[in-house]
Short mmCIF file of C-alpha atoms and ligand atoms in Angstrom, two decimals:
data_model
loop_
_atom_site.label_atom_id
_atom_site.label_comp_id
_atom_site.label_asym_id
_atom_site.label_seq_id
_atom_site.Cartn_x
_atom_site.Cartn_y
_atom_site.Cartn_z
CA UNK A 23 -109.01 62.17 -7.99
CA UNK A 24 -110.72 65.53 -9.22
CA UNK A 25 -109.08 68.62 -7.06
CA UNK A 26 -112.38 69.51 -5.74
CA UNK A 27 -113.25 65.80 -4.32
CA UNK A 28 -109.47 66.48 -3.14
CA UNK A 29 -110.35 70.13 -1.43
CA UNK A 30 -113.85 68.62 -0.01
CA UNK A 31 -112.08 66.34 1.66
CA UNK A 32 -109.03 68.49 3.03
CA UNK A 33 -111.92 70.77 4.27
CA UNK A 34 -113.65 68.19 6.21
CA UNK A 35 -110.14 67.40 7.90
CA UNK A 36 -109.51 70.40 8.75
CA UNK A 37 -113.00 72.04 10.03
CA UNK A 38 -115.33 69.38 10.65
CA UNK A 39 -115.16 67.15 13.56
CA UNK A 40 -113.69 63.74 13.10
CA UNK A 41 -116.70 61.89 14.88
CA UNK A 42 -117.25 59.81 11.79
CA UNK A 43 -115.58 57.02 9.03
CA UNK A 44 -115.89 58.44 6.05
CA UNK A 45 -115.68 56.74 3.13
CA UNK A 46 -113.31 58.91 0.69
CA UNK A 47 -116.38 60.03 -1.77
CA UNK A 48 -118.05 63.01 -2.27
CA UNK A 49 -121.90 62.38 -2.74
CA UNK A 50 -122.93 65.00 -5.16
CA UNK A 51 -126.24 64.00 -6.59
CA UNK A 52 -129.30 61.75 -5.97
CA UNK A 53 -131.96 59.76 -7.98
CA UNK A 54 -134.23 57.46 -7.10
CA UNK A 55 -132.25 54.19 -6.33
CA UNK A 56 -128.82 56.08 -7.64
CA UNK A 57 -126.27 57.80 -6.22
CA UNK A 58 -123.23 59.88 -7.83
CA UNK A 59 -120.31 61.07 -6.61
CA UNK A 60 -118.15 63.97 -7.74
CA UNK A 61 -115.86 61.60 -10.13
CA UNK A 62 -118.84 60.76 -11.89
CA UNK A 63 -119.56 57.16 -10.42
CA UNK A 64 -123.01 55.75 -10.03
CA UNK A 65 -123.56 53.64 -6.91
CA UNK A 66 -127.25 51.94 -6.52
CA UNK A 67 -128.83 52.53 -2.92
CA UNK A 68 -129.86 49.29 -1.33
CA UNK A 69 -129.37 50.57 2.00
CA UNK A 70 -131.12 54.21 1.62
CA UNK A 71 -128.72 55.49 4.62
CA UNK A 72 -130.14 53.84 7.33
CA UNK A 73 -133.75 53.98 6.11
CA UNK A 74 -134.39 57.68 5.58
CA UNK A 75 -134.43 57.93 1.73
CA UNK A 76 -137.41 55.44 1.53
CA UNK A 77 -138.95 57.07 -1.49
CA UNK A 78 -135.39 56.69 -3.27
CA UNK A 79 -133.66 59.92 -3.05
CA UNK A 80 -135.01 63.11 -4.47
CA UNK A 81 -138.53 61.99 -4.93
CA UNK A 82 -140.47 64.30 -7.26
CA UNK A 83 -143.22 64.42 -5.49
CA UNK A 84 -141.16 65.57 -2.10
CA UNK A 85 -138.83 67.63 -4.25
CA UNK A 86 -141.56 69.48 -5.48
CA UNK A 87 -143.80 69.63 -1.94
CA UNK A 88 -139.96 71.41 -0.56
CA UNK A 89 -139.72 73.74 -3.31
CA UNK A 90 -143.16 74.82 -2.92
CA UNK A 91 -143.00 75.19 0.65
CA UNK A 92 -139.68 77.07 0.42
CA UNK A 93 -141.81 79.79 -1.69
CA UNK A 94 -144.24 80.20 0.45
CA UNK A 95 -143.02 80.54 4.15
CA UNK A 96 -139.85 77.93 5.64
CA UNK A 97 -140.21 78.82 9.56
CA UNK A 98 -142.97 80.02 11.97
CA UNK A 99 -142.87 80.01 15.33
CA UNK A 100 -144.73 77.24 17.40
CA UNK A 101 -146.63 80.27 19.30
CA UNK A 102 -148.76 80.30 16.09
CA UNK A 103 -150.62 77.57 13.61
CA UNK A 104 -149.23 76.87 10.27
CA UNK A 105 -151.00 74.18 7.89
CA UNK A 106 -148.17 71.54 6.85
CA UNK A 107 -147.62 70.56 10.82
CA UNK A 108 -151.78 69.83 11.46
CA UNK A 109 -151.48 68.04 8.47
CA UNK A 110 -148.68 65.91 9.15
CA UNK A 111 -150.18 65.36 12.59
CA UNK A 112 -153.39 63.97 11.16
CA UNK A 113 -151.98 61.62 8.62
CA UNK A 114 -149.34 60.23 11.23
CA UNK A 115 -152.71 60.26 13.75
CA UNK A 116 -155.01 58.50 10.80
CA UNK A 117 -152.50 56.12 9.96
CA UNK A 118 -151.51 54.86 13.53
CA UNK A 119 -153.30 54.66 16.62
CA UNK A 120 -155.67 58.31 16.96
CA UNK A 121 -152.69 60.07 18.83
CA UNK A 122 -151.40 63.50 19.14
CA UNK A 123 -148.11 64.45 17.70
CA UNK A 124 -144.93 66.37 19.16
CA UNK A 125 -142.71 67.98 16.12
CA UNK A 126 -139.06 68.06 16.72
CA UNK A 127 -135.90 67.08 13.96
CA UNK A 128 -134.79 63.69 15.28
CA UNK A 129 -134.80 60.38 16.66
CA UNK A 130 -132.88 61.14 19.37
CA UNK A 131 -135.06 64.17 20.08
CA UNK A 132 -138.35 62.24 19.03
CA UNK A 133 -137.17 59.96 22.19
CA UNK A 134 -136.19 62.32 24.48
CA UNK A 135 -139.85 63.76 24.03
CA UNK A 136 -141.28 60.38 25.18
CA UNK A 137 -138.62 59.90 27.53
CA UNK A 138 -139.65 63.34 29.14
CA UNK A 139 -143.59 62.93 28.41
CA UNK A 140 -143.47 58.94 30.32
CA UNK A 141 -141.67 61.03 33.15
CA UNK A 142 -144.07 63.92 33.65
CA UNK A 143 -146.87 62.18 33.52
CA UNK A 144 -146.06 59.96 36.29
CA UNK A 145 -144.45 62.36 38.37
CA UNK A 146 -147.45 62.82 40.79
CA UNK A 147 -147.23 59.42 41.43
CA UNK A 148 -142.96 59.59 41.62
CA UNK A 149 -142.37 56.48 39.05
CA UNK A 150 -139.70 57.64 36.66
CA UNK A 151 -138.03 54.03 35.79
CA UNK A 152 -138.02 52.91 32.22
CA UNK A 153 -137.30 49.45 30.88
CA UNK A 154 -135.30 49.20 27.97
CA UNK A 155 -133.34 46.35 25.69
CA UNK A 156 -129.94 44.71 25.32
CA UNK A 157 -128.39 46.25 21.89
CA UNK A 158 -131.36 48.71 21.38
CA UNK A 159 -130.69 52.55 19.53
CA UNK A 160 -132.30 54.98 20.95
CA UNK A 161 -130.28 57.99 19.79
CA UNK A 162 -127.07 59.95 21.11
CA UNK A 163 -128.18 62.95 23.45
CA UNK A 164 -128.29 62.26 27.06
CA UNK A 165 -131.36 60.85 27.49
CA UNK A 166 -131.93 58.48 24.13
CA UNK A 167 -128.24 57.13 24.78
CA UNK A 168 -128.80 56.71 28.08
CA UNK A 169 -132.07 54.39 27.86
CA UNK A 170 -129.80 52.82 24.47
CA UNK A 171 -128.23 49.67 26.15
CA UNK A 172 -125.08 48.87 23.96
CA UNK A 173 -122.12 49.85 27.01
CA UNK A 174 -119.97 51.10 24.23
CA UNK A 175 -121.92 54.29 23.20
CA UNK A 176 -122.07 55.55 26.96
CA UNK A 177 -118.31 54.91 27.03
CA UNK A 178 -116.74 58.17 28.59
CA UNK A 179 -119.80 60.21 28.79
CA UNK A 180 -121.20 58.91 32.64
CA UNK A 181 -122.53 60.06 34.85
CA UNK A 182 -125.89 58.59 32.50
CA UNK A 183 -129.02 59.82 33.11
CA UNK A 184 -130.37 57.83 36.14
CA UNK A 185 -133.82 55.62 35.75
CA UNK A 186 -132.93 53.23 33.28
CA UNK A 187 -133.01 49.87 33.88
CA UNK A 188 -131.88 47.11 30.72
CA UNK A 189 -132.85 43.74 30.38
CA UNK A 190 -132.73 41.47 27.37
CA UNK A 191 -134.34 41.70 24.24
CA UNK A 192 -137.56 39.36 23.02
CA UNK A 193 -137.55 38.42 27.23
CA UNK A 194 -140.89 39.16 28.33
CA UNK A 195 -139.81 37.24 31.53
CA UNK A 196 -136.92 39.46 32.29
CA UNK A 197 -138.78 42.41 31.73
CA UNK A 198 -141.38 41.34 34.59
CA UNK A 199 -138.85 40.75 37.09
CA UNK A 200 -137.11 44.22 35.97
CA UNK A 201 -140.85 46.11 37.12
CA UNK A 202 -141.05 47.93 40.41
CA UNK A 203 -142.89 50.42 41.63
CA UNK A 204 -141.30 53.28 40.58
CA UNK A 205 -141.51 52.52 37.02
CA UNK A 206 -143.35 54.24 34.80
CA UNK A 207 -142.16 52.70 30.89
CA UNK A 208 -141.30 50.16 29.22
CA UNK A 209 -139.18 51.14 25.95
CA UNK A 210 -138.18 49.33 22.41
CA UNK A 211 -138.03 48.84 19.15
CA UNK A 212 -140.44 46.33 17.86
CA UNK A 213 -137.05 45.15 14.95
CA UNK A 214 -133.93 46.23 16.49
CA UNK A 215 -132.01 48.48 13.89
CA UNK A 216 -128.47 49.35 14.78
CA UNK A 217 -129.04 45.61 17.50
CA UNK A 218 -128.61 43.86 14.54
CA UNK A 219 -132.57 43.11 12.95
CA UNK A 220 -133.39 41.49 15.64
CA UNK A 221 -137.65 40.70 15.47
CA UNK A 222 -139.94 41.07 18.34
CA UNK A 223 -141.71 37.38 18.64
CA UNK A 224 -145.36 37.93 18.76
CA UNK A 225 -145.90 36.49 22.47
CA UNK A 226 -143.40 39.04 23.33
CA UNK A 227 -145.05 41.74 22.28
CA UNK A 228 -148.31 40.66 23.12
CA UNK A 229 -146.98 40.03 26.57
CA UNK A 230 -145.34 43.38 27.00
CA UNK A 231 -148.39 45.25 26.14
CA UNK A 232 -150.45 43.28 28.99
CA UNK A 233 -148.14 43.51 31.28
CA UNK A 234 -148.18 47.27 30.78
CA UNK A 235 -151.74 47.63 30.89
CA UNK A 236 -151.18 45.13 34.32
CA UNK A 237 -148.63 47.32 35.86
CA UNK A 238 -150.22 50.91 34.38
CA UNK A 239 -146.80 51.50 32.60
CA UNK A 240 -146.30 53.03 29.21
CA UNK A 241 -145.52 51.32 26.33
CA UNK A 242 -142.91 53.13 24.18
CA UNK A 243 -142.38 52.20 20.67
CA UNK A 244 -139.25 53.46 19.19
CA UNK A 245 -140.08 53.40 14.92
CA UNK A 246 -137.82 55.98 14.24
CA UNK A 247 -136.23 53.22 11.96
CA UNK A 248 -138.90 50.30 11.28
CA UNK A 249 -141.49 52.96 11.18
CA UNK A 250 -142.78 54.55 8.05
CA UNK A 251 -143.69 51.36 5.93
CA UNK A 252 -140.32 49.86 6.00
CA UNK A 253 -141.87 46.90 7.16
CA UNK A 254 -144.95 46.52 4.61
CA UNK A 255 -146.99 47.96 7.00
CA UNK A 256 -146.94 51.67 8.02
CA UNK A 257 -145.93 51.00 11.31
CA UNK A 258 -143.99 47.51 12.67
CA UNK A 259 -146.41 47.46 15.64
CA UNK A 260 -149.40 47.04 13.35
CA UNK A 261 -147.73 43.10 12.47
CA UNK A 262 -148.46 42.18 16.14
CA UNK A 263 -152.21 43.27 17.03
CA UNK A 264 -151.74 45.58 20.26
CA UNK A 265 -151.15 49.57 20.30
CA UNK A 266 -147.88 51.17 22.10
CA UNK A 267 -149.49 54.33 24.34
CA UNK A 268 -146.36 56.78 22.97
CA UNK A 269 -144.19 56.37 19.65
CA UNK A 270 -141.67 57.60 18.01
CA UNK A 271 -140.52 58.40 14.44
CA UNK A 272 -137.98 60.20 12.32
CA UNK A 273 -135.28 59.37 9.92
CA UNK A 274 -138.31 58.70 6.68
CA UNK A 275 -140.79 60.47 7.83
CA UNK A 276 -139.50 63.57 5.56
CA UNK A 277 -137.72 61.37 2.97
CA UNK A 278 -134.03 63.04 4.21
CA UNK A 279 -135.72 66.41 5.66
CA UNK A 280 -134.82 66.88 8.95
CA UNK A 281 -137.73 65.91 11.42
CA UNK A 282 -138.67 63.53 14.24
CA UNK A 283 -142.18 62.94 15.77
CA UNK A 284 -143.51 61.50 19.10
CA UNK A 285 -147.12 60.74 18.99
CA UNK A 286 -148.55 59.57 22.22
CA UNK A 287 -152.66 58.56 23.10
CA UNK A 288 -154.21 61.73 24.01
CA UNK A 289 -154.90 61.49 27.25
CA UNK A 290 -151.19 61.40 27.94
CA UNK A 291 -150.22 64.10 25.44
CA UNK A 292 -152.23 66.13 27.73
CA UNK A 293 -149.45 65.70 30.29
CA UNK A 294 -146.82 68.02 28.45
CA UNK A 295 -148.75 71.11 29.19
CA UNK A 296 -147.44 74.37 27.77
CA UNK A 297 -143.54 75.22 29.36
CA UNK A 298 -143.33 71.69 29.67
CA UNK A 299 -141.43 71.03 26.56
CA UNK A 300 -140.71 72.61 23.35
CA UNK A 301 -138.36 72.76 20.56
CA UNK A 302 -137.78 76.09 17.78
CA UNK A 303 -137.54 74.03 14.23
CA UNK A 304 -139.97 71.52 15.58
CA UNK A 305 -142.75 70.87 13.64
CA UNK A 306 -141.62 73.85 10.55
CA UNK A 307 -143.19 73.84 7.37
CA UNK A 308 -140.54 73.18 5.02
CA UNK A 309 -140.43 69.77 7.07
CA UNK A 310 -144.09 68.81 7.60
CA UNK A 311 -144.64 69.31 3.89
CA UNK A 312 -142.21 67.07 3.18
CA UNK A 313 -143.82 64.14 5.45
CA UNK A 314 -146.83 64.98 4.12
CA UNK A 315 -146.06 64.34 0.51
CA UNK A 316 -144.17 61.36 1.52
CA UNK A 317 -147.41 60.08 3.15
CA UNK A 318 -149.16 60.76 -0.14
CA UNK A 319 -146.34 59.14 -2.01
CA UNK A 320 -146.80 56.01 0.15
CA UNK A 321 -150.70 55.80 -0.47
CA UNK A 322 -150.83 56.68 -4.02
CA UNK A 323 -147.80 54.72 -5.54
CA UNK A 324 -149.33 51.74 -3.54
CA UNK A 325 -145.54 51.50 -1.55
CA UNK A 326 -146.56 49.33 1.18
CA UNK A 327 -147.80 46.61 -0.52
CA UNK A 328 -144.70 46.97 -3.12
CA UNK A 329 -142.38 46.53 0.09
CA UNK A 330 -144.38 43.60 0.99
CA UNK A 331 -143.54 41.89 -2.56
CA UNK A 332 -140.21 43.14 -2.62
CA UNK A 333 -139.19 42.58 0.52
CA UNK A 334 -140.37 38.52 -0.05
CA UNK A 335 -138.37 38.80 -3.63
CA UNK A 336 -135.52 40.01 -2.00
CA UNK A 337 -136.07 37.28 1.23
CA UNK A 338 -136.06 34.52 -1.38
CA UNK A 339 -133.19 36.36 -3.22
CA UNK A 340 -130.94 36.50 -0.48
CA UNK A 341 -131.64 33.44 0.99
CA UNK A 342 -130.69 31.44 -2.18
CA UNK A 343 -127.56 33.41 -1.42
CA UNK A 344 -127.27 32.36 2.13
CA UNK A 345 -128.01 28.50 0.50
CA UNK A 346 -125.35 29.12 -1.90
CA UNK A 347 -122.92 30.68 0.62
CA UNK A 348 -123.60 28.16 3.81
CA UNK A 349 -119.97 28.54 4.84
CA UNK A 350 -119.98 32.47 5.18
CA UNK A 351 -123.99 33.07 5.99
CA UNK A 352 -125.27 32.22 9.31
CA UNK A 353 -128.63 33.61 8.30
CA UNK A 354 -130.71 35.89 6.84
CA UNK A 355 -134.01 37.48 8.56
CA UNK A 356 -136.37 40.46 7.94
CA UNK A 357 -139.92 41.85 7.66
CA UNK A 358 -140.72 43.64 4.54
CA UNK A 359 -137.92 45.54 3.62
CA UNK A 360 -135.94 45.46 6.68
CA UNK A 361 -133.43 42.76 5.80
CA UNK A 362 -130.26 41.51 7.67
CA UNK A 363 -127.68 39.26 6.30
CA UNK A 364 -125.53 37.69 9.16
CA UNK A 365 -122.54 36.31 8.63
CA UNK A 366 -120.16 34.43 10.05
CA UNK A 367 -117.11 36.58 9.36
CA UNK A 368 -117.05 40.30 10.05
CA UNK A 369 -119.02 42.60 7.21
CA UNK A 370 -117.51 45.53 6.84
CA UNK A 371 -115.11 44.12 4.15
CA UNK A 372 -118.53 43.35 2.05
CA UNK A 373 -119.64 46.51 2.55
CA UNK A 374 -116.70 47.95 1.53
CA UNK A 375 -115.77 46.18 -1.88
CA UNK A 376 -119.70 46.37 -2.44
CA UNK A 377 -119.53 50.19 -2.65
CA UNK A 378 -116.13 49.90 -4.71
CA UNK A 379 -118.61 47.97 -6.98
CA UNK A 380 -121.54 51.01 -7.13
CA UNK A 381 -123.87 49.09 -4.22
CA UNK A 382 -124.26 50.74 -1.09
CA UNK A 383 -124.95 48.30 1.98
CA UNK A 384 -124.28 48.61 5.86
CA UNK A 385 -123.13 46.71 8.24
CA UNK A 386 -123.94 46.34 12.17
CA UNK A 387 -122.76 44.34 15.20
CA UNK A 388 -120.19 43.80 13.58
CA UNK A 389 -121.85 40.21 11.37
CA UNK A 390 -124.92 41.74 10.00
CA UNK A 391 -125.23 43.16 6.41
CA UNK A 392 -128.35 45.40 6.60
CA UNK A 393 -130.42 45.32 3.26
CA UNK A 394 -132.54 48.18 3.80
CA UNK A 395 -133.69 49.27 -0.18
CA UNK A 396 -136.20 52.58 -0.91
CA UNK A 397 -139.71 51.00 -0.52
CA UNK A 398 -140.53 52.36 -4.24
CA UNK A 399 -137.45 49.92 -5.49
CA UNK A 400 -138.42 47.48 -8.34
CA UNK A 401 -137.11 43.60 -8.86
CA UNK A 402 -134.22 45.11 -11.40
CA UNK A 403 -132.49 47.31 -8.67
CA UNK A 404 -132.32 43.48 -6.30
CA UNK A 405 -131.12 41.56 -9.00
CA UNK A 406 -128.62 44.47 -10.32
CA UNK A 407 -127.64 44.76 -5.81
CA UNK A 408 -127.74 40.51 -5.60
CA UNK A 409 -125.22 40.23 -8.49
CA UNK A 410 -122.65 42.62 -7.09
CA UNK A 411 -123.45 41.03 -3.49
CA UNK A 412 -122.86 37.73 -5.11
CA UNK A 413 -119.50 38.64 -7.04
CA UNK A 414 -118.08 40.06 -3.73
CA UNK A 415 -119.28 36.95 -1.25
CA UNK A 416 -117.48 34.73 -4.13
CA UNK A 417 -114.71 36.35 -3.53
CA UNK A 418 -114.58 36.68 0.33
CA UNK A 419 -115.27 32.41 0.21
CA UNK A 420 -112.36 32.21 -0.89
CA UNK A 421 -110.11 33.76 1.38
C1 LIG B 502 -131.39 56.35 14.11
C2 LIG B 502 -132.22 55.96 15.27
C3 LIG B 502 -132.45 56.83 16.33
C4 LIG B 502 -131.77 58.19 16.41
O1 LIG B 502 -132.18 59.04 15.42
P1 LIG B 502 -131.30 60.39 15.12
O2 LIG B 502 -132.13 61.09 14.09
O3 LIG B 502 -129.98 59.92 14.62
O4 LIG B 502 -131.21 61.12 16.38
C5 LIG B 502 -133.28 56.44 17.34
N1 LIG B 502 -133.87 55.23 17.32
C6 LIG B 502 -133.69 54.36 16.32
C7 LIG B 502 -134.38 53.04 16.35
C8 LIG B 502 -132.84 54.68 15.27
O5 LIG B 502 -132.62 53.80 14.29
#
């Protein structure tokens, strides 16, 4: 190894907190589907770190937007206007259900904003509950993690945040016996992430949203990762007919520039009233510009119906695989470009001689390979991934 990919990584074990794996590379430099680290190797992005680079990485068009933005003016303070964040607002607005928007720089934050807006808008009324799934991600400040019900992210941090009440996932029947009368939410993503891409059935989201309107609870849709045309569409709620009341967005939303959003129907947004809420980067310009040219990106390079064919190619790709492979895939399932490979045997040794390889995957719940590509990725990229993927499975038969 180079001394400097040496010295990077003696830096990071001495001063940076050792909450992460890290893989012993040095990322130095991003293009479209590629990745390079500082010894020079290429790796090809099939996986676009958990959905955020979904224009490929260092998009001209959002490369361009930044450095534009970062000439003209990088913060303001939210006690003024600036043009980037109504602009944002609008398109996210336009392109969902007629909302109004809450800036902030996260998922987690995105959800604590609905988390906080469900709450103070039923607090006359004293209904603070909220219903949310079996292996669902909500984030990892107190609030997000505590409505995220996987038991081993709360480990050592109780007390939780009281008010949150977990039932299964795709269980519209569970999630009627979990109402009472001090609930005020019902909270999910319509494809589990992190849970493993696990799909929403249409009845259950259909159900969900009557038995909100039924109940008068809020239906909160967490697309901080499905959100953002991953899915072929520009939201995953758009596949299933009905409207959430509040959701949420982040990781893609500036192509890798920090920034979350909660939008919620306007009527409710009213509900966070000045003092309520607020956040200092939230909404900056160097951000909103971003989104904004990745919304442009999306319309005028046609992405969503490109993740709609790709995703199929890669479905039909991957599930020759699977046919192939009977003995080591269990099976594969995914909307658009939101693709997970489950397997019999644990993943994380794919993953791992993948990226020795050059092809970056993930793996979650321990079974399932996530295929999560830059919606802007062409049939050459899957075949050049689907070889490697191949060449590794071969192998891991075999043992
Ligand atoms: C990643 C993720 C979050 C948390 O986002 P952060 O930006 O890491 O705080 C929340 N919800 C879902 C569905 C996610 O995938």
């Amino acid at each position: 190894m180079k001394t400097d990919t040496n010295s990077t990584i003696e830096s990071f074990k001495k001063y940076v907190v050792p909450n992460y794996i890290r893989n012993a590379v040095v990322l130095t430099r991003g293009k479209g589907m590629y990745l390079w680290d500082s010894e020079g190797k290429r790796y090809l992005d099939l996986f676009s770190g958990w959905a955020v680079s979904n224009l490929g990485h260092c998009h001209p068009r959002v490369t361009s937007a930044i450095s534009r933005q970062a000439k003209t003016l990088v913060h303001a303070p939210n006690i003024f206007y600036t043009e980037p964040q109504g602009a944002l607002a609008k398109l996210i607005s336009d392109s969902s259900f007629g909302g109004m928007c809450f800036f902030c720089n996260s998922g987690a934050e995105a959800n604590e904003a609905a988390i906080k807006l469900a709450r103070i808008h039923y607090s006359p009324q004293e209904r603070y509950k909220i219903i949310t799934m079996h292996n669902s991600f909500h984030g990892r400040t107190m609030a997000a993690l505590a409505a995220t019900a996987q038991p081993k992210y709360h480990k050592g941090f109780s007390p939780m945040l009281e008010g949150f009440t977990f039932v299964p996932f795709d269980d519209l029947d569970a999630v009627k016996e979990a109402v009472d009368d001090k609930t005020c939410a019902v909270m999910l993503e319509p494809i589990q992430g992190e849970g493993g891409i696990n799909i929403a059935s249409q009845e259950y989201l259909k159900g969900l949203r009557r038995l909100c309107d039924e109940h008068r609870l809020l239906l909160i849709l967490d697309e901080v990762q499905c959100g953002m045309g991953r899915t072929g569409k520009y939201f995953a709620y758009q596949h299933y007919g009905i409207t959430p009341d509040i959701m949420t967005l982040a990781k893609s939303l500036g192509n890798g520039t920090a920034i979350g959003a909660m939008t919620a129907r306007a009527e409710l947004a009213k509900s966070l009233v000045p003092g309520s809420h607020a956040t200092t980067f939230g909404g900056n310009p160097l951000a909103c510009a971003a989104g904004v040219a990745v919304f442009d990106t999306i319309r005028i390079e046609g992405l969503l119906e490109n993740c709609s064919e790709m995703g199929a190619y890669s479905m039909e790709r991957l599930n020759s695989l699977a046919e192939r492979f009977g003995d080591l895939v269990k099976e594969v399932r995914g909307v658009g470009l939101m693709i997970g490979v489950e397997l019999k045997k644990e993943g994380m040794t794919v993953v791992k001689r993948c990226m020795e390889k050059g092809l970056l995957l993930n793996c979650t719940q321990e079974k399932v390979l996530r295929f999560m590509p830059p919606l802007n990725v062409r049939k050459k990229h899957i075949d050049e991934g689907i070889a490697i993927l191949e060449g590794v499975l071969k192998e891991y038969q075999q043992e």
